[in-house]
mmCIF file of C-alpha atoms and ligand atoms in Angstrom:
data_model
loop_
_atom_site.group_PDB
_atom_site.id
_atom_site.type_symbol
_atom_site.label_atom_id
_atom_site.label_comp_id
_atom_site.label_asym_id
_atom_site.label_seq_id
_atom_site.Cartn_x
_atom_site.Cartn_y
_atom_site.Cartn_z
ATOM 1 C CA MET A 1 -38.709 17.929 -46.448
ATOM 2 C CA GLY A 2 -35.316 16.185 -46.123
ATOM 3 C CA GLY A 3 -35.150 12.432 -46.595
ATOM 4 C CA ALA A 4 -33.878 9.896 -49.095
ATOM 5 C CA ALA A 5 -32.406 10.739 -52.503
ATOM 6 C CA VAL A 6 -34.644 9.086 -55.088
ATOM 7 C CA LEU A 7 -33.644 8.468 -58.709
ATOM 8 C CA ALA A 8 -36.214 10.172 -60.949
ATOM 9 C CA GLY A 9 -34.421 10.754 -64.273
ATOM 10 C CA LEU A 10 -31.536 9.328 -66.326
ATOM 11 C CA GLY A 11 -29.858 10.592 -69.486
ATOM 12 C CA ALA A 12 -26.645 9.934 -71.397
ATOM 13 C CA TRP A 13 -24.648 11.453 -74.200
ATOM 14 C CA LEU A 14 -21.687 10.329 -76.282
ATOM 15 C CA PRO A 15 -19.868 12.599 -78.742
ATOM 16 C CA PRO A 16 -20.460 11.271 -82.281
ATOM 17 C CA ASP A 17 -16.799 10.762 -83.339
ATOM 18 C CA VAL A 18 -15.674 7.136 -82.884
ATOM 19 C CA VAL A 19 -12.064 5.876 -82.708
ATOM 20 C CA THR A 20 -11.770 2.145 -83.359
ATOM 21 C CA ASN A 21 -8.883 -0.087 -82.316
ATOM 22 C CA ALA A 22 -7.845 -0.173 -85.981
ATOM 23 C CA ASP A 23 -7.723 3.649 -86.008
ATOM 24 C CA LEU A 24 -5.320 3.544 -83.027
ATOM 25 C CA ALA A 25 -3.244 0.780 -84.606
ATOM 26 C CA ALA A 26 -2.760 3.026 -87.650
ATOM 27 C CA VAL A 27 -0.931 5.657 -85.551
ATOM 28 C CA LEU A 28 0.500 3.746 -82.564
ATOM 29 C CA ASP A 29 2.413 0.510 -81.910
ATOM 30 C CA THR A 30 -0.686 -1.469 -80.901
ATOM 31 C CA ASP A 31 -3.239 -3.815 -82.426
ATOM 32 C CA ASP A 32 -6.906 -4.708 -82.155
ATOM 33 C CA GLU A 33 -6.194 -8.084 -80.587
ATOM 34 C CA TRP A 34 -4.096 -6.675 -77.703
ATOM 35 C CA ILE A 35 -6.668 -4.025 -76.880
ATOM 36 C CA ARG A 36 -9.644 -6.413 -77.090
ATOM 37 C CA THR A 37 -8.089 -9.213 -75.070
ATOM 38 C CA ARG A 38 -6.402 -7.005 -72.423
ATOM 39 C CA THR A 39 -9.290 -4.529 -71.942
ATOM 40 C CA GLY A 40 -12.470 -5.706 -73.739
ATOM 41 C CA ILE A 41 -12.600 -2.400 -75.652
ATOM 42 C CA ARG A 42 -13.400 -2.246 -79.391
ATOM 43 C CA GLN A 43 -13.998 1.478 -79.807
ATOM 44 C CA ARG A 44 -14.352 4.726 -77.868
ATOM 45 C CA HIS A 45 -16.018 8.082 -78.577
ATOM 46 C CA ILE A 46 -14.001 11.308 -78.501
ATOM 47 C CA VAL A 47 -14.895 14.986 -78.604
ATOM 48 C CA ALA A 48 -14.350 17.017 -81.765
ATOM 49 C CA PRO A 49 -11.601 19.680 -81.693
ATOM 50 C CA GLY A 50 -12.793 22.715 -79.732
ATOM 51 C CA ALA A 51 -15.407 20.818 -77.707
ATOM 52 C CA ALA A 52 -15.178 20.620 -73.907
ATOM 53 C CA THR A 53 -16.561 18.652 -70.965
ATOM 54 C CA SER A 54 -19.404 21.151 -70.381
ATOM 55 C CA ASP A 55 -20.703 20.500 -73.917
ATOM 56 C CA LEU A 56 -21.180 16.807 -73.080
ATOM 57 C CA ALA A 57 -22.483 17.565 -69.583
ATOM 58 C CA VAL A 58 -25.184 19.886 -70.938
ATOM 59 C CA GLN A 59 -26.379 17.225 -73.401
ATOM 60 C CA ALA A 60 -26.613 14.588 -70.662
ATOM 61 C CA GLY A 61 -28.252 17.074 -68.297
ATOM 62 C CA VAL A 62 -30.951 18.017 -70.819
ATOM 63 C CA ARG A 63 -31.758 14.329 -71.222
ATOM 64 C CA ALA A 64 -31.926 13.594 -67.472
ATOM 65 C CA LEU A 65 -34.304 16.547 -66.975
ATOM 66 C CA LYS A 66 -36.446 15.287 -69.859
ATOM 67 C CA SER A 67 -36.425 11.742 -68.440
ATOM 68 C CA ALA A 68 -37.680 13.117 -65.096
ATOM 69 C CA GLY A 69 -40.233 15.382 -66.808
ATOM 70 C CA GLN A 70 -38.737 18.372 -64.978
ATOM 71 C CA GLU A 71 -37.334 21.719 -66.110
ATOM 72 C CA HIS A 72 -35.959 22.849 -62.770
ATOM 73 C CA VAL A 73 -33.625 21.492 -60.074
ATOM 74 C CA ASP A 74 -32.181 23.266 -57.026
ATOM 75 C CA ALA A 75 -28.569 22.183 -57.522
ATOM 76 C CA VAL A 76 -26.220 20.913 -60.242
ATOM 77 C CA ILE A 77 -23.196 18.763 -59.410
ATOM 78 C CA VAL A 78 -20.696 17.931 -62.141
ATOM 79 C CA ALA A 79 -18.329 15.060 -61.373
ATOM 80 C CA THR A 80 -15.291 15.536 -63.588
ATOM 81 C CA SER A 81 -11.491 15.451 -63.660
ATOM 82 C CA THR A 82 -11.378 17.288 -66.992
ATOM 83 C CA PRO A 83 -13.055 20.622 -66.217
ATOM 84 C CA ASP A 84 -13.312 23.125 -69.078
ATOM 85 C CA ARG A 85 -10.759 25.290 -67.204
ATOM 86 C CA PRO A 86 -8.807 24.693 -63.951
ATOM 87 C CA CYS A 87 -10.859 27.525 -62.428
ATOM 88 C CA PRO A 88 -13.807 28.141 -62.044
ATOM 89 C CA ALA A 89 -15.760 24.900 -61.693
ATOM 90 C CA THR A 90 -17.620 23.594 -64.765
ATOM 91 C CA ALA A 91 -20.995 23.109 -63.028
ATOM 92 C CA PRO A 92 -22.055 26.797 -62.896
ATOM 93 C CA GLU A 93 -21.630 27.087 -66.673
ATOM 94 C CA VAL A 94 -23.519 23.825 -67.209
ATOM 95 C CA ALA A 95 -26.342 25.003 -64.927
ATOM 96 C CA SER A 96 -26.539 28.315 -66.723
ATOM 97 C CA ARG A 97 -26.691 26.643 -70.162
ATOM 98 C CA LEU A 98 -29.456 24.371 -68.838
ATOM 99 C CA GLY A 99 -31.488 27.492 -68.003
ATOM 100 C CA LEU A 100 -30.827 27.001 -64.282
ATOM 101 C CA ARG A 101 -29.230 30.342 -63.475
ATOM 102 C CA GLY A 102 -29.140 31.067 -59.741
ATOM 103 C CA VAL A 103 -29.060 27.475 -58.479
ATOM 104 C CA ALA A 104 -26.238 25.909 -56.420
ATOM 105 C CA ALA A 105 -23.591 24.477 -58.779
ATOM 106 C CA PHE A 106 -20.203 22.933 -58.078
ATOM 107 C CA ASP A 107 -17.818 20.211 -59.237
ATOM 108 C CA VAL A 108 -16.823 17.016 -57.469
ATOM 109 C CA GLY A 109 -13.379 15.533 -58.202
ATOM 110 C CA ALA A 110 -12.942 11.837 -57.453
ATOM 111 C CA VAL A 111 -11.807 10.727 -60.945
ATOM 112 C CA CYS A 112 -13.544 7.424 -61.871
ATOM 113 C CA THR A 113 -15.414 7.370 -58.532
ATOM 114 C CA GLY A 114 -16.674 10.901 -59.170
ATOM 115 C CA PHE A 115 -20.205 9.874 -60.045
ATOM 116 C CA VAL A 116 -20.669 7.867 -56.811
ATOM 117 C CA TYR A 117 -19.182 10.744 -54.787
ATOM 118 C CA GLY A 118 -21.551 13.085 -56.649
ATOM 119 C CA LEU A 119 -24.542 10.906 -55.726
ATOM 120 C CA ALA A 120 -23.485 10.903 -52.071
ATOM 121 C CA THR A 121 -23.034 14.689 -52.100
ATOM 122 C CA ALA A 122 -26.472 15.150 -53.669
ATOM 123 C CA ALA A 123 -27.994 12.792 -51.085
ATOM 124 C CA GLY A 124 -26.494 15.047 -48.396
ATOM 125 C CA LEU A 125 -27.995 18.188 -49.951
ATOM 126 C CA LEU A 126 -31.401 16.497 -50.092
ATOM 127 C CA ALA A 127 -31.201 15.097 -46.536
ATOM 128 C CA ALA A 128 -30.195 18.503 -45.145
ATOM 129 C CA ASP A 129 -33.061 20.141 -47.049
ATOM 130 C CA VAL A 130 -30.662 22.398 -48.937
ATOM 131 C CA ALA A 131 -32.302 21.161 -52.155
ATOM 132 C CA GLY A 132 -35.466 19.323 -53.164
ATOM 133 C CA SER A 133 -33.974 17.975 -56.392
ATOM 134 C CA VAL A 134 -30.412 17.736 -57.707
ATOM 135 C CA LEU A 135 -28.922 17.008 -61.104
ATOM 136 C CA VAL A 136 -25.750 14.881 -60.850
ATOM 137 C CA ILE A 137 -23.734 14.752 -64.050
ATOM 138 C CA GLY A 138 -20.642 12.587 -64.621
ATOM 139 C CA ALA A 139 -18.734 13.999 -67.596
ATOM 140 C CA ASP A 140 -15.162 13.611 -68.796
ATOM 141 C CA THR A 141 -13.088 14.221 -71.911
ATOM 142 C CA PHE A 142 -9.931 12.258 -71.168
ATOM 143 C CA SER A 143 -9.014 12.313 -74.872
ATOM 144 C CA THR A 144 -7.922 15.918 -74.224
ATOM 145 C CA ILE A 145 -5.384 15.035 -71.476
ATOM 146 C CA LEU A 146 -3.771 11.852 -72.843
ATOM 147 C CA ASP A 147 -0.205 11.745 -74.118
ATOM 148 C CA PRO A 148 -0.719 11.147 -77.857
ATOM 149 C CA ARG A 149 2.264 8.705 -77.763
ATOM 150 C CA ASP A 150 0.915 6.623 -74.854
ATOM 151 C CA ARG A 151 -0.589 3.497 -76.412
ATOM 152 C CA THR A 152 -1.918 2.189 -73.102
ATOM 153 C CA THR A 153 -4.002 5.159 -71.948
ATOM 154 C CA ARG A 154 -5.151 5.979 -75.481
ATOM 155 C CA ALA A 155 -6.439 2.411 -75.844
ATOM 156 C CA VAL A 156 -8.356 2.578 -72.577
ATOM 157 C CA PHE A 157 -10.041 5.982 -72.236
ATOM 158 C CA GLY A 158 -12.984 7.531 -74.074
ATOM 159 C CA ASP A 159 -15.188 10.616 -73.637
ATOM 160 C CA GLY A 160 -18.839 10.839 -72.581
ATOM 161 C CA ALA A 161 -21.402 12.099 -70.089
ATOM 162 C CA GLY A 162 -24.257 10.621 -68.088
ATOM 163 C CA ALA A 163 -26.660 12.294 -65.685
ATOM 164 C CA VAL A 164 -29.303 11.495 -63.112
ATOM 165 C CA LEU A 165 -31.936 13.611 -61.432
ATOM 166 C CA LEU A 166 -32.395 12.878 -57.719
ATOM 167 C CA LYS A 167 -35.455 14.018 -55.794
ATOM 168 C CA SER A 168 -36.182 14.109 -52.098
ATOM 169 C CA GLY A 169 -38.358 11.146 -51.067
ATOM 170 C CA ALA A 170 -38.703 8.202 -48.711
ATOM 171 C CA PHE A 171 -36.185 5.384 -48.103
ATOM 172 C CA GLY A 172 -38.854 2.764 -48.747
ATOM 173 C CA GLU A 173 -39.668 3.846 -52.298
ATOM 174 C CA ALA A 174 -38.197 2.482 -55.534
ATOM 175 C CA GLY A 175 -35.199 4.522 -56.682
ATOM 176 C CA ALA A 176 -34.121 5.546 -53.136
ATOM 177 C CA LEU A 177 -30.324 5.474 -52.746
ATOM 178 C CA ARG A 178 -29.325 3.220 -49.870
ATOM 179 C CA GLY A 179 -26.168 1.770 -48.323
ATOM 180 C CA LEU A 180 -23.914 4.534 -49.673
ATOM 181 C CA THR A 181 -20.278 3.852 -48.818
ATOM 182 C CA LEU A 182 -17.229 5.920 -49.789
ATOM 183 C CA GLY A 183 -13.504 5.514 -49.193
ATOM 184 C CA SER A 184 -10.051 6.796 -50.150
ATOM 185 C CA ASP A 185 -6.317 6.112 -49.819
ATOM 186 C CA GLY A 186 -4.323 9.242 -50.627
ATOM 187 C CA SER A 187 -1.002 7.485 -49.960
ATOM 188 C CA ARG A 188 -1.375 5.868 -53.406
ATOM 189 C CA GLY A 189 -2.304 9.036 -55.292
ATOM 190 C CA GLU A 190 0.636 8.732 -57.673
ATOM 191 C CA LEU A 191 -0.865 5.612 -59.320
ATOM 192 C CA ILE A 192 -3.299 7.805 -61.271
ATOM 193 C CA GLU A 193 -2.304 11.431 -61.744
ATOM 194 C CA ILE A 194 -1.627 14.505 -63.804
ATOM 195 C CA PRO A 195 1.738 15.339 -62.223
ATOM 196 C CA GLY A 196 1.979 19.053 -62.993
ATOM 197 C CA GLY A 197 0.012 22.217 -63.468
ATOM 198 C CA GLY A 198 -1.166 22.399 -59.851
ATOM 199 C CA SER A 199 0.079 24.401 -56.877
ATOM 200 C CA ARG A 200 2.776 21.812 -56.003
ATOM 201 C CA GLN A 201 4.529 22.448 -59.277
ATOM 202 C CA ARG A 202 3.625 26.086 -59.860
ATOM 203 C CA SER A 203 5.039 27.170 -56.495
ATOM 204 C CA THR A 204 8.472 25.964 -57.683
ATOM 205 C CA GLY A 205 8.416 28.537 -60.484
ATOM 206 C CA ARG A 206 9.401 25.852 -63.015
ATOM 207 C CA PRO A 207 7.498 26.387 -66.275
ATOM 208 C CA VAL A 208 4.794 23.802 -67.016
ATOM 209 C CA THR A 209 5.620 21.507 -69.966
ATOM 210 C CA ASP A 210 3.228 19.389 -72.091
ATOM 211 C CA GLU A 211 4.502 16.258 -70.290
ATOM 212 C CA ASP A 212 3.518 17.693 -66.891
ATOM 213 C CA LEU A 213 -0.091 17.992 -68.015
ATOM 214 C CA TYR A 214 -0.587 14.516 -69.460
ATOM 215 C CA PHE A 215 -2.560 11.912 -67.515
ATOM 216 C CA THR A 216 -0.475 8.984 -66.249
ATOM 217 C CA MET A 217 -1.543 5.636 -64.805
ATOM 218 C CA GLN A 218 0.373 2.679 -63.342
ATOM 219 C CA GLY A 219 -1.988 0.130 -64.840
ATOM 220 C CA ARG A 220 -0.971 -3.104 -63.087
ATOM 221 C CA ALA A 221 -1.023 -1.674 -59.552
ATOM 222 C CA VAL A 222 -4.305 0.077 -60.271
ATOM 223 C CA PHE A 223 -5.813 -3.160 -61.591
ATOM 224 C CA SER A 224 -5.326 -5.103 -58.385
ATOM 225 C CA GLU A 225 -6.386 -2.178 -56.157
ATOM 226 C CA ALA A 226 -9.539 -1.749 -58.272
ATOM 227 C CA VAL A 227 -10.635 -5.361 -57.802
ATOM 228 C CA ARG A 228 -9.822 -5.429 -54.078
ATOM 229 C CA ARG A 229 -11.406 -2.086 -53.223
ATOM 230 C CA MET A 230 -14.579 -2.514 -55.315
ATOM 231 C CA ALA A 231 -15.165 -5.994 -53.882
ATOM 232 C CA ALA A 232 -14.889 -4.708 -50.298
ATOM 233 C CA SER A 233 -17.049 -1.686 -51.084
ATOM 234 C CA VAL A 234 -19.794 -3.807 -52.697
ATOM 235 C CA ARG A 235 -19.878 -6.109 -49.657
ATOM 236 C CA GLU A 236 -20.023 -3.150 -47.263
ATOM 237 C CA SER A 237 -22.961 -1.506 -49.108
ATOM 238 C CA ALA A 238 -24.918 -4.741 -49.401
ATOM 239 C CA GLU A 239 -24.339 -5.670 -45.750
ATOM 240 C CA ARG A 240 -25.395 -2.240 -44.566
ATOM 241 C CA ILE A 241 -28.888 -2.723 -45.998
ATOM 242 C CA GLY A 242 -29.173 -6.462 -45.396
ATOM 243 C CA TRP A 243 -28.952 -7.591 -49.033
ATOM 244 C CA ARG A 244 -27.235 -10.885 -49.848
ATOM 245 C CA LEU A 245 -25.037 -10.667 -52.968
ATOM 246 C CA ALA A 246 -27.010 -13.550 -54.490
ATOM 247 C CA ASP A 247 -30.204 -11.458 -54.288
ATOM 248 C CA ILE A 248 -28.782 -8.579 -56.355
ATOM 249 C CA ASP A 249 -30.145 -8.588 -59.923
ATOM 250 C CA ARG A 250 -27.649 -6.218 -61.475
ATOM 251 C CA PHE A 251 -24.207 -4.947 -60.551
ATOM 252 C CA VAL A 252 -23.196 -1.785 -62.400
ATOM 253 C CA PRO A 253 -19.438 -1.376 -61.921
ATOM 254 C CA HIS A 254 -17.203 1.407 -63.186
ATOM 255 C CA GLN A 255 -16.152 0.278 -66.654
ATOM 256 C CA ALA A 256 -12.361 0.267 -66.243
ATOM 257 C CA ASN A 257 -11.455 -2.978 -67.977
ATOM 258 C CA ALA A 258 -13.540 -6.066 -68.831
ATOM 259 C CA ARG A 259 -10.918 -8.168 -67.026
ATOM 260 C CA ILE A 260 -11.376 -6.087 -63.856
ATOM 261 C CA THR A 261 -15.139 -6.725 -64.022
ATOM 262 C CA ALA A 262 -14.527 -10.457 -64.502
ATOM 263 C CA ALA A 263 -12.073 -10.562 -61.572
ATOM 264 C CA LEU A 264 -14.555 -8.643 -59.399
ATOM 265 C CA ALA A 265 -17.354 -11.086 -60.204
ATOM 266 C CA GLU A 266 -15.054 -13.986 -59.368
ATOM 267 C CA ARG A 267 -13.935 -12.433 -56.070
ATOM 268 C CA LEU A 268 -17.565 -11.807 -55.078
ATOM 269 C CA ASP A 269 -18.536 -15.268 -56.314
ATOM 270 C CA VAL A 270 -21.442 -14.004 -58.429
ATOM 271 C CA PRO A 271 -22.016 -14.739 -62.160
ATOM 272 C CA VAL A 272 -20.270 -12.241 -64.421
ATOM 273 C CA ASP A 273 -23.406 -11.882 -66.554
ATOM 274 C CA THR A 274 -25.095 -10.076 -63.642
ATOM 275 C CA PHE A 275 -22.562 -7.268 -64.246
ATOM 276 C CA ALA A 276 -23.364 -4.434 -66.676
ATOM 277 C CA SER A 277 -20.805 -4.090 -69.459
ATOM 278 C CA ASN A 278 -20.690 -1.520 -72.250
ATOM 279 C CA ILE A 279 -16.914 -1.029 -72.218
ATOM 280 C CA ASP A 280 -16.580 -2.639 -75.666
ATOM 281 C CA ARG A 281 -18.370 0.371 -77.222
ATOM 282 C CA VAL A 282 -17.266 3.288 -75.019
ATOM 283 C CA GLY A 283 -14.008 2.388 -73.230
ATOM 284 C CA ASN A 284 -13.311 3.841 -69.786
ATOM 285 C CA THR A 285 -15.254 7.120 -69.655
ATOM 286 C CA VAL A 286 -14.162 7.994 -66.088
ATOM 287 C CA ALA A 287 -16.933 9.883 -64.212
ATOM 288 C CA ALA A 288 -19.415 9.181 -67.026
ATOM 289 C CA SER A 289 -18.824 5.446 -66.880
ATOM 290 C CA ILE A 290 -21.483 4.327 -64.366
ATOM 291 C CA PRO A 291 -24.368 6.499 -65.644
ATOM 292 C CA LEU A 292 -23.555 5.528 -69.248
ATOM 293 C CA ALA A 293 -23.662 1.841 -68.294
ATOM 294 C CA LEU A 294 -26.915 2.408 -66.381
ATOM 295 C CA ALA A 295 -28.493 4.178 -69.353
ATOM 296 C CA ASP A 296 -27.378 1.411 -71.676
ATOM 297 C CA ASP A 297 -28.828 -1.305 -69.438
ATOM 298 C CA ALA A 298 -32.072 0.584 -68.788
ATOM 299 C CA ALA A 299 -32.636 1.372 -72.475
ATOM 300 C CA SER A 300 -32.018 -2.249 -73.511
ATOM 301 C CA GLY A 301 -34.351 -3.680 -70.829
ATOM 302 C CA ARG A 302 -31.558 -5.469 -68.944
ATOM 303 C CA LEU A 303 -32.555 -3.256 -65.993
ATOM 304 C CA ARG A 304 -36.228 -3.516 -65.077
ATOM 305 C CA ALA A 305 -38.394 -1.790 -62.493
ATOM 306 C CA GLY A 306 -38.101 -3.668 -59.200
ATOM 307 C CA ASP A 307 -34.575 -4.994 -59.849
ATOM 308 C CA ARG A 308 -32.100 -4.802 -56.986
ATOM 309 C CA VAL A 309 -29.147 -2.828 -58.333
ATOM 310 C CA LEU A 310 -25.723 -2.096 -56.863
ATOM 311 C CA LEU A 311 -23.378 0.516 -58.374
ATOM 312 C CA THR A 312 -19.664 0.474 -57.557
ATOM 313 C CA GLY A 313 -16.785 2.708 -58.567
ATOM 314 C CA PHE A 314 -13.034 2.950 -58.156
ATOM 315 C CA GLY A 315 -10.543 5.524 -59.351
ATOM 316 C CA GLY A 316 -7.750 7.999 -58.801
ATOM 317 C CA GLY A 317 -7.121 9.355 -55.351
ATOM 318 C CA LEU A 318 -7.321 6.458 -54.754
ATOM 319 C CA THR A 319 -11.065 6.563 -54.202
ATOM 320 C CA TRP A 320 -13.911 4.065 -54.192
ATOM 321 C CA GLY A 321 -17.595 3.876 -53.358
ATOM 322 C CA SER A 322 -20.841 1.947 -53.808
ATOM 323 C CA VAL A 323 -24.572 2.543 -53.580
ATOM 324 C CA ALA A 324 -27.663 0.344 -53.839
ATOM 325 C CA LEU A 325 -31.188 1.000 -55.069
ATOM 326 C CA THR A 326 -34.294 -0.775 -56.264
ATOM 327 C CA TRP A 327 -34.735 0.214 -59.892
ATOM 328 C CA PRO A 328 -37.686 2.608 -60.367
ATOM 329 C CA GLU A 329 -40.088 3.031 -63.317
ATOM 330 C CA LEU A 330 -38.026 5.244 -65.591
ATOM 331 C CA THR A 331 -37.745 6.215 -69.260
ATOM 332 C CA VAL A 332 -34.156 6.922 -70.287
ATOM 333 C CA ALA A 333 -33.705 9.965 -72.507
HETATM 334 O O1 UT7 B 401 -10.532 3.832 -64.257
HETATM 335 C C1 UT7 B 401 -9.798 4.003 -63.088
HETATM 336 C C2 UT7 B 401 -8.982 2.882 -62.794
HETATM 337 N N1 UT7 B 401 -8.249 2.378 -63.938
HETATM 338 C C3 UT7 B 401 -8.119 1.078 -64.046
HETATM 339 O O2 UT7 B 401 -8.699 0.369 -63.268
HETATM 340 C C4 UT7 B 401 -7.172 0.533 -65.079
HETATM 341 C C5 UT7 B 401 -6.496 -0.679 -64.515
HETATM 342 N N2 UT7 B 401 -5.448 -1.238 -65.356
HETATM 343 C C6 UT7 B 401 -5.697 -1.865 -66.512
HETATM 344 O O3 UT7 B 401 -6.824 -1.923 -66.977
HETATM 345 C C7 UT7 B 401 -4.549 -2.531 -67.210
HETATM 346 O O4 UT7 B 401 -3.439 -2.527 -66.351
HETATM 347 C C8 UT7 B 401 -4.158 -1.869 -68.559
HETATM 348 C C9 UT7 B 401 -5.215 -2.129 -69.618
HETATM 349 C C10 UT7 B 401 -4.000 -0.357 -68.364
HETATM 350 C C11 UT7 B 401 -2.843 -2.445 -69.063
HETATM 351 O O5 UT7 B 401 -2.984 -3.880 -69.182
HETATM 352 P P1 UT7 B 401 -1.912 -4.866 -68.539
HETATM 353 O O6 UT7 B 401 -2.329 -6.205 -68.923
HETATM 354 O O7 UT7 B 401 -1.811 -4.542 -67.077
HETATM 355 O O8 UT7 B 401 -0.613 -4.480 -69.318
HETATM 356 P P2 UT7 B 401 0.801 -3.927 -68.770
HETATM 357 O O9 UT7 B 401 0.698 -2.458 -68.501
HETATM 358 O O10 UT7 B 401 1.316 -4.803 -67.691
HETATM 359 O O11 UT7 B 401 1.674 -4.152 -70.045
HETATM 360 C C12 UT7 B 401 1.898 -5.475 -70.585
HETATM 361 C C13 UT7 B 401 2.580 -5.321 -71.916
HETATM 362 C C14 UT7 B 401 3.773 -4.346 -71.880
HETATM 363 O O12 UT7 B 401 4.758 -4.829 -72.746
HETATM 364 P P3 UT7 B 401 6.041 -5.621 -72.176
HETATM 365 O O13 UT7 B 401 6.706 -4.667 -71.224
HETATM 366 O O14 UT7 B 401 5.485 -6.851 -71.485
HETATM 367 O O15 UT7 B 401 6.826 -5.925 -73.399
HETATM 368 C C15 UT7 B 401 3.189 -3.099 -72.451
HETATM 369 O O16 UT7 B 401 4.150 -2.255 -73.032
HETATM 370 O O17 UT7 B 401 1.674 -4.791 -72.881
HETATM 371 C C16 UT7 B 401 2.250 -3.657 -73.504
HETATM 372 N N3 UT7 B 401 1.183 -2.735 -73.886
HETATM 373 C C17 UT7 B 401 0.603 -2.742 -75.095
HETATM 374 N N4 UT7 B 401 0.809 -3.518 -76.182
HETATM 375 C C18 UT7 B 401 0.041 -3.261 -77.254
HETATM 376 C C19 UT7 B 401 0.608 -1.773 -73.132
HETATM 377 N N5 UT7 B 401 -0.340 -1.145 -73.842
HETATM 378 C C20 UT7 B 401 -0.363 -1.719 -75.066
HETATM 379 C C21 UT7 B 401 -1.119 -1.514 -76.235
HETATM 380 N N6 UT7 B 401 -0.895 -2.296 -77.295
HETATM 381 N N7 UT7 B 401 -2.095 -0.566 -76.314
#
């Protein structure tokens, strides 16, 4: 067939263990008030010892398939920066555990923009007729790569997974992805990174230490880039399909920080209450962030069939991207 990528299923999964701000304050030099006022976060979910990203991805994938009323897809894309192992990709294992042995399966790495990059990749597979339906899963377990002594990153990040099923269809129908825009600036890669453990370090022969493998972020610089890049990306997507910002019912931004969302709304000159926000309950869940926020909004009725929706993400790389759709009839699983 080949055509538009149409949203046909949505599922989400959070690991049951919750870490509150008070729990963090008991082990680190931080407090509930700092975390709430600087980030908007009250709690985050984290995986139990021994659990991995694929475990969350499978749970979200099962739910997206159920939501779409489908047992089969032709391809599985896992957007993640915390794969179960550096090699091979996590997606083949996830596909296999979903009973989808034999299908195309690969990972996409664009950190917090991973889900939007995954959607764009799936749209390409559908347009080129490589697949008739694709499962796109955003899943991350950042709790496993944070420096236990780093009060900033531990306050911000949480674990989770969200998934959508995309089917080949027509651009005019509800759920069709439109106005996809992607971007990157690799000259600022050091703002969000795991410095070691890759070929750059390994080729030196220097042994890898714990410190090399911890996630690091230069928060202030990332904050201003996030607002600037997401604002430009939102405008570009909307313009491409002839939507005025004032006509958009719901913006679903990457949940990086409630203050980033507020600054984005201000820069775009749209009311902040048109922006989805679940960061208070889940923190920044990286590639899972946008589908988790979508699932939350859809389940609570804040997203209704016919709504004009615009998703936008920003993350390490640096990377950014946005996509628009008219919300379809959908039951979240
Ligand atoms: O998801 C992908 C993209 N990621 C983002 O978009 C994240 C963007 N950045 C941010 O959200 C914010 O920069 C953070 C939440 C990470 C940090 O907030 P900030 O307001 O930019 O704080 P800061 O890093 O400038 O630090 C301000 C102060 C520092 O103390 P001094 O040097 O002023 O004495 C920090 O040491 O706050 C201190 N601080 C904390 N205090 C209590 C940092 N973390 C904490 C903490 N508890 N957890």
